[in-house]
XYZ file of C-alpha atoms in Angstrom:
368
model
C -10.741 -24.280 15.972
C -10.685 -20.773 14.236
C -8.240 -18.393 15.800
C -8.738 -14.275 15.531
C -6.116 -12.069 14.644
C -5.876 -8.288 14.257
C -4.065 -6.654 11.153
C -2.747 -3.100 11.055
C -1.827 -1.023 7.883
C -1.187 2.416 7.742
C 0.545 3.152 4.252
C 2.043 6.006 2.193
C -0.978 7.700 1.795
C -0.542 8.857 5.222
C -4.114 8.943 5.839
C -4.966 6.725 8.903
C -5.152 3.302 10.104
C -6.718 0.507 8.857
C -7.499 -2.509 11.585
C -9.080 -5.798 10.423
C -10.266 -8.550 12.580
C -9.740 -11.814 10.635
C -10.526 -15.188 11.462
C -8.161 -18.166 10.367
C -9.069 -21.885 10.332
C -6.593 -24.373 10.726
C -6.169 -24.598 6.989
C -5.074 -21.160 6.804
C -8.187 -19.838 5.439
C -9.059 -16.045 6.236
C -12.490 -14.624 6.904
C -12.707 -10.908 7.674
C -15.257 -10.691 10.725
C -14.967 -6.743 11.256
C -13.131 -3.456 10.734
C -12.247 -0.257 11.659
C -10.412 3.150 10.517
C -8.690 5.596 12.600
C -7.730 8.944 10.735
C -4.387 10.932 11.304
C -4.989 14.307 12.707
C -3.616 16.751 10.093
C -0.778 17.485 12.690
C 0.312 14.170 12.900
C -0.115 13.345 8.902
C 2.313 16.552 8.475
C 4.788 15.706 10.963
C 4.998 11.944 8.825
C 5.242 13.462 5.704
C 7.782 16.130 6.552
C 9.908 13.313 8.351
C 9.537 11.184 5.649
C 10.866 13.617 3.356
C 13.635 15.188 5.262
C 17.249 14.692 4.174
C 18.268 14.660 7.713
C 16.010 13.607 10.736
C 16.443 14.472 14.496
C 16.669 11.337 16.361
C 14.609 12.763 19.056
C 11.704 13.641 17.003
C 11.776 10.230 15.057
C 11.402 8.534 18.866
C 8.742 10.608 19.762
C 6.582 9.881 16.602
C 7.674 6.069 17.133
C 5.843 6.285 20.356
C 3.006 8.380 19.264
C 2.142 6.249 16.533
C 2.526 3.009 19.004
C -0.194 4.495 21.231
C -2.234 5.241 18.595
C -2.175 2.080 17.029
C -2.954 0.693 20.299
C -6.152 3.017 20.534
C -7.412 1.987 17.368
C -7.101 -1.736 18.199
C -9.034 -1.169 21.512
C -11.538 0.750 19.669
C -11.834 -2.160 17.253
C -12.552 -4.922 20.199
C -14.955 -2.406 21.692
C -17.060 -2.298 18.353
C -17.403 -6.208 18.054
C -17.455 -7.096 21.948
C -14.478 -9.227 21.638
C -11.791 -8.743 24.722
C -8.095 -9.129 24.249
C -8.018 -12.656 25.423
C -9.710 -13.669 22.320
C -7.121 -12.335 19.871
C -4.048 -14.469 19.416
C -1.893 -12.034 17.755
C -1.646 -8.673 15.942
C 0.300 -7.976 12.791
C 1.120 -4.297 12.564
C 3.079 -3.268 9.569
C 4.073 0.274 10.975
C 4.156 3.636 9.355
C 7.076 3.817 6.467
C 9.209 6.775 6.935
C 12.049 5.529 4.442
C 12.262 2.563 2.061
C 15.349 2.249 -0.051
C 15.209 -0.340 -2.829
C 18.258 -2.514 -3.632
C 21.230 -2.356 -3.793
C 21.948 -1.540 -0.223
C 18.243 -1.982 0.476
C 16.922 -0.733 4.177
C 13.386 0.072 5.181
C 12.190 1.888 8.139
C 8.770 1.632 9.645
C 7.947 3.234 12.860
C 5.072 2.432 15.303
C 6.476 0.908 18.594
C 5.313 -2.624 18.927
C 6.110 -3.034 22.492
C 3.679 -0.267 23.205
C 1.257 -2.052 20.947
C 1.539 -5.370 23.100
C 1.860 -3.468 26.488
C -1.299 -1.375 26.023
C -3.518 -3.908 24.537
C -2.448 -6.862 26.250
C -1.988 -8.952 22.942
C 1.085 -10.432 21.192
C 2.633 -8.108 18.598
C 4.233 -8.971 15.459
C 6.092 -6.462 13.483
C 9.020 -5.348 11.281
C 8.308 -7.417 8.417
C 10.259 -6.270 5.887
C 13.798 -6.263 7.131
C 14.363 -10.260 7.280
C 13.427 -10.243 3.679
C 15.804 -7.562 2.970
C 18.421 -9.553 5.277
C 17.684 -12.139 2.630
C 18.900 -9.986 -0.397
C 15.341 -8.925 -1.274
C 13.883 -5.514 -1.461
C 11.423 -6.232 1.648
C 8.287 -5.003 -0.560
C 6.052 -5.824 -1.616
C 4.853 -8.347 0.966
C 0.987 -8.744 0.238
C 1.481 -10.810 -2.989
C 1.682 -13.681 -0.895
C -1.596 -13.295 0.793
C -3.450 -12.403 -2.723
C -2.308 -16.073 -3.598
C -3.691 -17.441 -0.982
C -7.004 -15.801 -0.838
C -7.827 -14.362 -4.237
C -6.483 -17.043 -6.827
C -8.845 -18.218 -9.636
C -8.048 -21.201 -11.284
C -10.122 -20.508 -14.353
C -9.017 -16.992 -15.193
C -6.232 -14.632 -15.573
C -6.476 -12.739 -12.619
C -4.354 -9.597 -11.035
C -4.881 -7.742 -7.959
C -4.101 -3.798 -8.112
C -3.392 -1.980 -4.946
C -4.025 1.634 -5.326
C -2.133 3.337 -2.022
C 0.281 6.150 -1.990
C 1.941 3.702 -4.442
C 0.257 1.301 -6.971
C 1.364 -2.263 -6.606
C 0.089 -5.219 -8.525
C 0.330 -9.160 -7.864
C -0.066 -11.249 -10.929
C -1.526 -14.794 -9.885
C -0.210 -17.827 -11.205
C -2.134 -21.638 -10.710
C 1.690 -22.306 -9.604
C 2.286 -20.395 -6.465
C 6.378 -20.450 -7.680
C 5.142 -18.163 -10.652
C 3.153 -15.762 -8.917
C 4.828 -12.200 -8.600
C 4.284 -8.953 -7.764
C 6.149 -5.215 -8.006
C 5.484 -1.710 -7.404
C 4.428 0.065 -10.764
C 4.963 3.585 -9.673
C 2.711 6.340 -7.752
C -0.784 5.968 -7.168
C -2.497 8.536 -4.958
C 0.702 10.084 -3.406
C 1.464 12.719 -6.044
C -2.015 13.560 -6.538
C -2.976 13.893 -2.700
C 0.253 15.919 -2.059
C -1.118 18.337 -5.055
C -4.731 18.274 -3.619
C -3.570 18.923 -0.337
C -1.033 21.959 -1.568
C -3.686 23.911 -3.701
C -7.169 22.933 -2.441
C -6.313 22.009 1.357
C -8.384 18.965 1.020
C -6.998 15.286 1.862
C -7.713 14.087 -1.606
C -10.234 14.809 -4.502
C -13.100 12.400 -3.723
C -13.910 10.629 -7.126
C -11.469 12.377 -8.793
C -14.001 15.362 -9.543
C -11.374 17.881 -9.610
C -9.146 15.840 -11.859
C -11.759 15.326 -14.291
C -12.364 19.067 -14.727
C -8.573 19.550 -15.908
C -6.911 18.798 -19.517
C -3.942 16.423 -19.416
C -0.542 18.234 -20.545
C 0.815 15.637 -23.137
C 4.372 17.295 -22.837
C 4.527 16.941 -18.662
C 3.277 13.407 -19.066
C 5.711 12.217 -21.624
C 8.340 13.798 -19.734
C 7.634 12.070 -16.419
C 7.185 8.944 -18.010
C 10.928 8.703 -18.940
C 11.514 8.669 -15.333
C 13.721 5.358 -15.138
C 12.013 3.384 -12.862
C 8.942 2.633 -15.279
C 11.321 0.887 -17.495
C 13.030 -1.292 -14.814
C 12.599 -4.876 -14.446
C 10.674 -6.675 -11.610
C 11.509 -7.408 -8.886
C 11.195 -3.626 -7.715
C 9.676 -1.673 -5.343
C 9.308 2.091 -4.622
C 7.984 4.801 -2.449
C 7.919 8.596 -1.667
C 11.293 8.834 -1.953
C 11.294 8.953 -5.548
C 7.759 9.950 -6.413
C 7.058 13.286 -4.478
C 6.376 16.721 -5.531
C 9.569 18.606 -4.994
C 11.436 15.659 -7.541
C 8.770 16.588 -10.447
C 9.261 20.163 -10.170
C 12.654 19.816 -10.509
C 12.316 17.685 -13.640
C 9.284 20.047 -15.214
C 9.311 23.500 -13.285
C 6.824 24.688 -16.066
C 4.264 22.453 -14.268
C 3.524 25.543 -11.579
C 2.810 27.735 -14.455
C -0.140 25.638 -15.833
C -3.706 25.438 -14.574
C -3.843 23.537 -11.391
C -6.535 21.400 -12.765
C -4.731 20.321 -15.629
C -1.435 19.179 -13.384
C -3.753 17.290 -11.519
C -5.502 15.849 -14.487
C -1.977 14.663 -15.742
C -0.749 13.227 -12.342
C -3.807 11.005 -12.903
C -2.995 10.122 -16.030
C 0.722 9.269 -14.953
C -0.658 6.860 -12.623
C -3.242 5.633 -15.089
C -0.507 5.079 -18.045
C 2.201 3.802 -15.922
C -0.008 1.178 -14.406
C -1.176 0.042 -17.897
C 2.355 -0.136 -19.481
C 3.522 -2.068 -16.767
C 0.943 -4.499 -16.993
C 1.318 -4.869 -20.743
C 4.922 -5.437 -20.146
C 5.071 -7.532 -17.187
C 1.570 -8.829 -16.372
C -1.524 -10.118 -17.977
C -3.546 -8.290 -20.946
C -6.434 -10.078 -20.503
C -8.535 -11.652 -17.734
C -9.668 -9.850 -14.762
C -8.230 -7.058 -12.764
C -9.346 -6.186 -8.967
C -8.792 -3.115 -7.115
C -8.295 -2.602 -3.570
C -6.656 0.613 -1.669
C -8.033 4.052 -1.403
C -7.514 4.651 -5.294
C -10.171 2.066 -6.136
C -12.768 4.807 -4.801
C -11.363 7.513 -7.353
C -13.918 6.938 -10.234
C -12.069 9.158 -12.294
C -8.741 7.298 -12.056
C -10.501 4.034 -12.498
C -12.223 4.971 -15.870
C -8.343 6.113 -17.094
C -7.048 3.037 -16.017
C -9.991 1.002 -18.055
C -9.440 3.390 -20.921
C -5.625 2.022 -21.169
C -6.746 -1.758 -20.393
C -9.562 -2.391 -22.828
C -9.122 -6.028 -22.836
C -9.183 -6.437 -19.233
C -12.091 -6.320 -17.043
C -11.805 -4.306 -13.828
C -13.750 -4.972 -10.695
C -13.024 -4.266 -7.176
C -11.969 -6.846 -4.105
C -15.514 -5.951 -2.523
C -16.375 -8.510 -5.312
C -14.045 -11.345 -3.930
C -15.065 -10.819 -0.173
C -12.945 -8.142 0.980
C -13.255 -4.662 1.066
C -10.937 -2.730 -1.022
C -9.847 -0.285 1.906
C -9.171 -3.535 4.278
C -7.052 -5.792 1.947
C -3.804 -4.677 3.308
C -4.941 -5.182 6.993
C -6.055 -8.504 6.470
C -3.082 -9.347 4.817
C -0.623 -8.458 8.101
C -3.399 -10.223 10.031
C -2.549 -13.263 7.721
C 1.150 -12.504 8.151
C 0.955 -12.708 11.794
C -0.587 -15.890 11.651
C 2.124 -17.322 9.274
C 4.750 -16.132 11.417
C 3.466 -17.586 14.694
C 3.116 -20.749 12.949
C 6.678 -20.669 11.257
C 5.505 -20.401 8.063
C 7.142 -18.239 5.523
C 5.553 -14.730 4.455
C 7.721 -13.451 1.554
C 7.321 -14.498 -2.235
C 10.989 -14.634 -2.979
C 10.340 -14.029 -6.909
C 8.402 -10.738 -5.714
C 10.924 -9.533 -3.550
C 14.109 -10.789 -4.842
C 15.093 -12.511 -1.534
C 17.250 -15.882 -1.790
C 14.176 -17.408 -0.699
C 11.342 -18.090 1.308
C 11.450 -16.449 4.983
C 9.422 -16.349 8.107
C 8.926 -12.855 8.912
C 8.719 -10.478 11.920
C 9.594 -9.800 15.511
C 7.488 -11.176 18.057
C 6.601 -9.028 21.179
C 4.886 -11.255 23.884
C 1.884 -9.827 25.269
């Protein structure tokens, strides 16, 4: 008999919470039944951004944000249930990724997500599973990306080379293989994080809808060449990254002249950095033919997608909507699936993606 799970995702774009209602049958096959999105208020987004970039963090502020997010996640779930006329007793469990505040790759890796799962379980009355990354880290992995295991389960094609590219704050790719042991994924570099930060600073809007502003600018090759020298791009997988490396102050320290250029030109160059770093990563470690399906908020940036296609002419680009899951809901669906895996004693990581010693059951369980 099919069982219902809810997945929650709030990514490095810091835009809000995606919630997915997912039905999973006895064979582990999943189907999206409904979804809900709850945007962050500007004050919360600013607080989360500031604490994620701060070199020193006040414990009281961190604890307060942890509780604020836990309550907000619960609110999002209750809205989802009301929207589709379900009750808490209909749901087996919630899988919550949490909001990443700090992520440090190996060596000495750690990853911190907040959004109190105790509060989620208490306020919704639903068993909640969270803290998915740290068991993988304990086994020697990066703790990220975790979604490739889900991609392997739902998006594999036995006839064509296929890759899944998530364009959130950070871009990550899954290179699918008919042999699950050979499927792997990794973070390519920045997707929306840098461009959104630049747009919010100069236009006071959350993002450049469709890439209209970026399209009006001119790519500055000297800037781009310097940025592409950042060592992360040449590092071999397994690897992961975040805003700790890819943020505007880091780029401004590297290329202070960027603040003397037209702001539209800098934005166009930031988009080109995403497109080129993606194409170079795929050419080095992925398939250079077949299909590339996009998900995440960046999939809606028409200009960005055009620039990616410009650099990957031999690959057909589509969106995961074509495969049955809306681009904005893939990661939320993944954490519903990961919750199912945890409760059923099944592993949730791909060791050759994270670098862990082996497959591990992920997450901590907070009973209703």
